[in-house]
Amino acid sequence: MMRHRTRGPIGALLALTAAGGLLLTGCGGGDDAARGAKDTAVDSRGGNSVPMPAPDRPRGEGGQRHDGTATTGGTADSREIAPEPALLSTFALDVDTASYGYARRTLAEGRLPDPSTVRPEEFVNSFRQDYDRPDGDGFTVTVDGARADEEDWLLVRVGLATRSAEQRDDRPPAALTFVIDVSGSMAEPGRLDLAKESLGTMTDRLRDDDSVALVTFSDEAETVLPMTRLGERRGRIHDAVDSLEPAQSTNLGAGVETGYDTAVEGRREGATNRVVLVSDALANTGDTDADAILERIADERREHGITLFGVGVGSDYGDALMERLADKGDGHTTYVSDTGDAREVFCEELPRHVELAARDAKAQVAFDPETVAEFRLVGYDNRRVADDDFRDDRVDGGEVGPGHTVTALYAVRTRPGADGHLATATVRWLDPVGRAPHEESGEVGTGDLGDSVWDADRGLRVTATAAYFAEALRSPYDGDGALPGAPPLGDLAERAEALADRTEDPDVRQLATAVRQADRLT
């Protein structure tokens, strides 16, 4: 493994929303490297670099190949393999994990998840990684890999990490507007009851200078509590949370509109202003037009800097809508199915998002045409950025907080007998305060790769297992899957169980259980 860092003066979140400020003190110590980064990445199939749509920021129409010919924008399935060496891959960083959480819930109920809800990058980024971390804001870049069980194919991992969340005790105050779905469907166990428990825990853990507002919605939306500084008012907030009861239908549009109105009215200069949406995202009354809801979120992010964190709940869950809402709000989604998940989200995950370590972060991986014949990025189907837009700081990237890691996994076919430099990965971001641009790079050569991914270190083996699992769920009846070297689900379950035994990691044990459940259902 090789690491090379280059800080350039000009060149080289968010993740969540901050409910994040949450509990910054009390919930027992979570591992920063944890669930991490939805990071948004881009695939390079056929050399196409596709910009992620964003009406409020300029996006490029396409990238360029190394030979200078233009590529076209568009969306394609990331399982296609780049047929020629158009060897740039560019993506915006982001951190979602909801797809993996929802898949585990579905499998536990004896059902295979809908393939459209399976986003491999969110499976990959749901696990702790032990990447080196920077001393201050920004990133470290780690690139490593190993050979897949298929001739000339490799798995190459690009790991990005921000500073530890514990490196600075000071943080800006949080101004958090919780928008809670109290529709009839939220009466199901594991929905509103979890939301109330989590909100109560957060209220006890927030600082006196933090503020909370509470909006509910069913057939209509209501501001139950305007923006309120905690101080001596925690009892008032507890009373508002305890009063929540399920009502009628789901007017998600009204909830979002009222939530953002309340957030704008209570907005605090110098604070982290977030809307935290807790819902099953099954809009069925009022304005159910996703585009109209999305445009409102984009306007408030652009005009007031208010970002969105989506917490999904329920066995029936509007995964696609929640993901689009968070993307438009420069935010993050996660999924909560039980009290353990709730503790992870509100006690460990959210605190890492109350401040930013980097704004508009993007990554670009350049594969060496002397050694690489083709490649594909696993997942990130809707996170593309045009190659030419990598250093255009007007183009929206991802907001990332301290304590995050972001992992991108590539399948790479080398040229016969190839030896030497393989790839260079560069991350570019803006300083969270002054917005000055910075870059950091890492590289890897063929000599740095392991002989087999199954003999690699824990992190790479977990990454490969999660990726192979996601690919199998996306194509459960296509045999061994699309990734080179993919084992059948039964074999993958055995490997995952052995890895869980060796690591004694409860998260890996959950992964092994999910793979075994999927194997039984296919």
PDB file of C-alpha atoms in Angstrom, residues 44-51 60-74 86-88 385-388:
ATOM      1  CA  SER A  44     -16.623   5.267 -15.201  1.00  0.00           C
ATOM      2  CA  ARG A  45     -18.228   2.752 -17.361  1.00  0.00           C
ATOM      3  CA  GLY A  46     -17.386   3.276 -20.937  1.00  0.00           C
ATOM      4  CA  GLY A  47     -15.526   6.383 -19.869  1.00  0.00           C
ATOM      5  CA  ASN A  48     -18.694   8.317 -19.194  1.00  0.00           C
ATOM      6  CA  SER A  49     -18.600  10.711 -16.299  1.00  0.00           C
ATOM      7  CA  VAL A  50     -22.130  11.692 -15.448  1.00  0.00           C
ATOM      8  CA  PRO A  51     -22.887  14.803 -13.422  1.00  0.00           C
ATOM      9  CA  GLY A  60     -20.949  19.702 -16.549  1.00  0.00           C
ATOM     10  CA  GLU A  61     -22.591  17.862 -19.401  1.00  0.00           C
ATOM     11  CA  GLY A  62     -19.849  15.262 -19.696  1.00  0.00           C
ATOM     12  CA  GLY A  63     -16.194  14.526 -19.230  1.00  0.00           C
ATOM     13  CA  GLN A  64     -13.292  13.864 -21.544  1.00  0.00           C
ATOM     14  CA  ARG A  65     -11.344  10.771 -22.397  1.00  0.00           C
ATOM     15  CA  HIS A  66      -7.597  10.716 -22.196  1.00  0.00           C
ATOM     16  CA  ASP A  67      -7.505  11.078 -25.974  1.00  0.00           C
ATOM     17  CA  GLY A  68      -9.451  14.312 -25.715  1.00  0.00           C
ATOM     18  CA  THR A  69     -12.737  13.110 -27.184  1.00  0.00           C
ATOM     19  CA  ALA A  70     -15.838  14.212 -25.310  1.00  0.00           C
ATOM     20  CA  THR A  71     -17.996  11.828 -23.350  1.00  0.00           C
ATOM     21  CA  THR A  72     -21.708  12.242 -22.903  1.00  0.00           C
ATOM     22  CA  GLY A  73     -23.701  12.585 -19.725  1.00  0.00           C
ATOM     23  CA  GLY A  74     -26.441  10.199 -18.707  1.00  0.00           C
ATOM     24  CA  ALA A  86     -11.139   6.077 -20.474  1.00  0.00           C
ATOM     25  CA  LEU A  87      -9.509   5.843 -17.134  1.00  0.00           C
ATOM     26  CA  LEU A  88     -10.841   8.681 -14.984  1.00  0.00           C
ATOM     27  CA  VAL A 385     -19.558  14.287 -11.470  1.00  0.00           C
ATOM     28  CA  ALA A 386     -18.111  15.165 -14.864  1.00  0.00           C
ATOM     29  CA  ASP A 387     -14.335  14.662 -14.950  1.00  0.00           C
ATOM     30  CA  ASP A 388     -13.811  18.249 -16.083  1.00  0.00           C
TER      31      ASP A 388
END
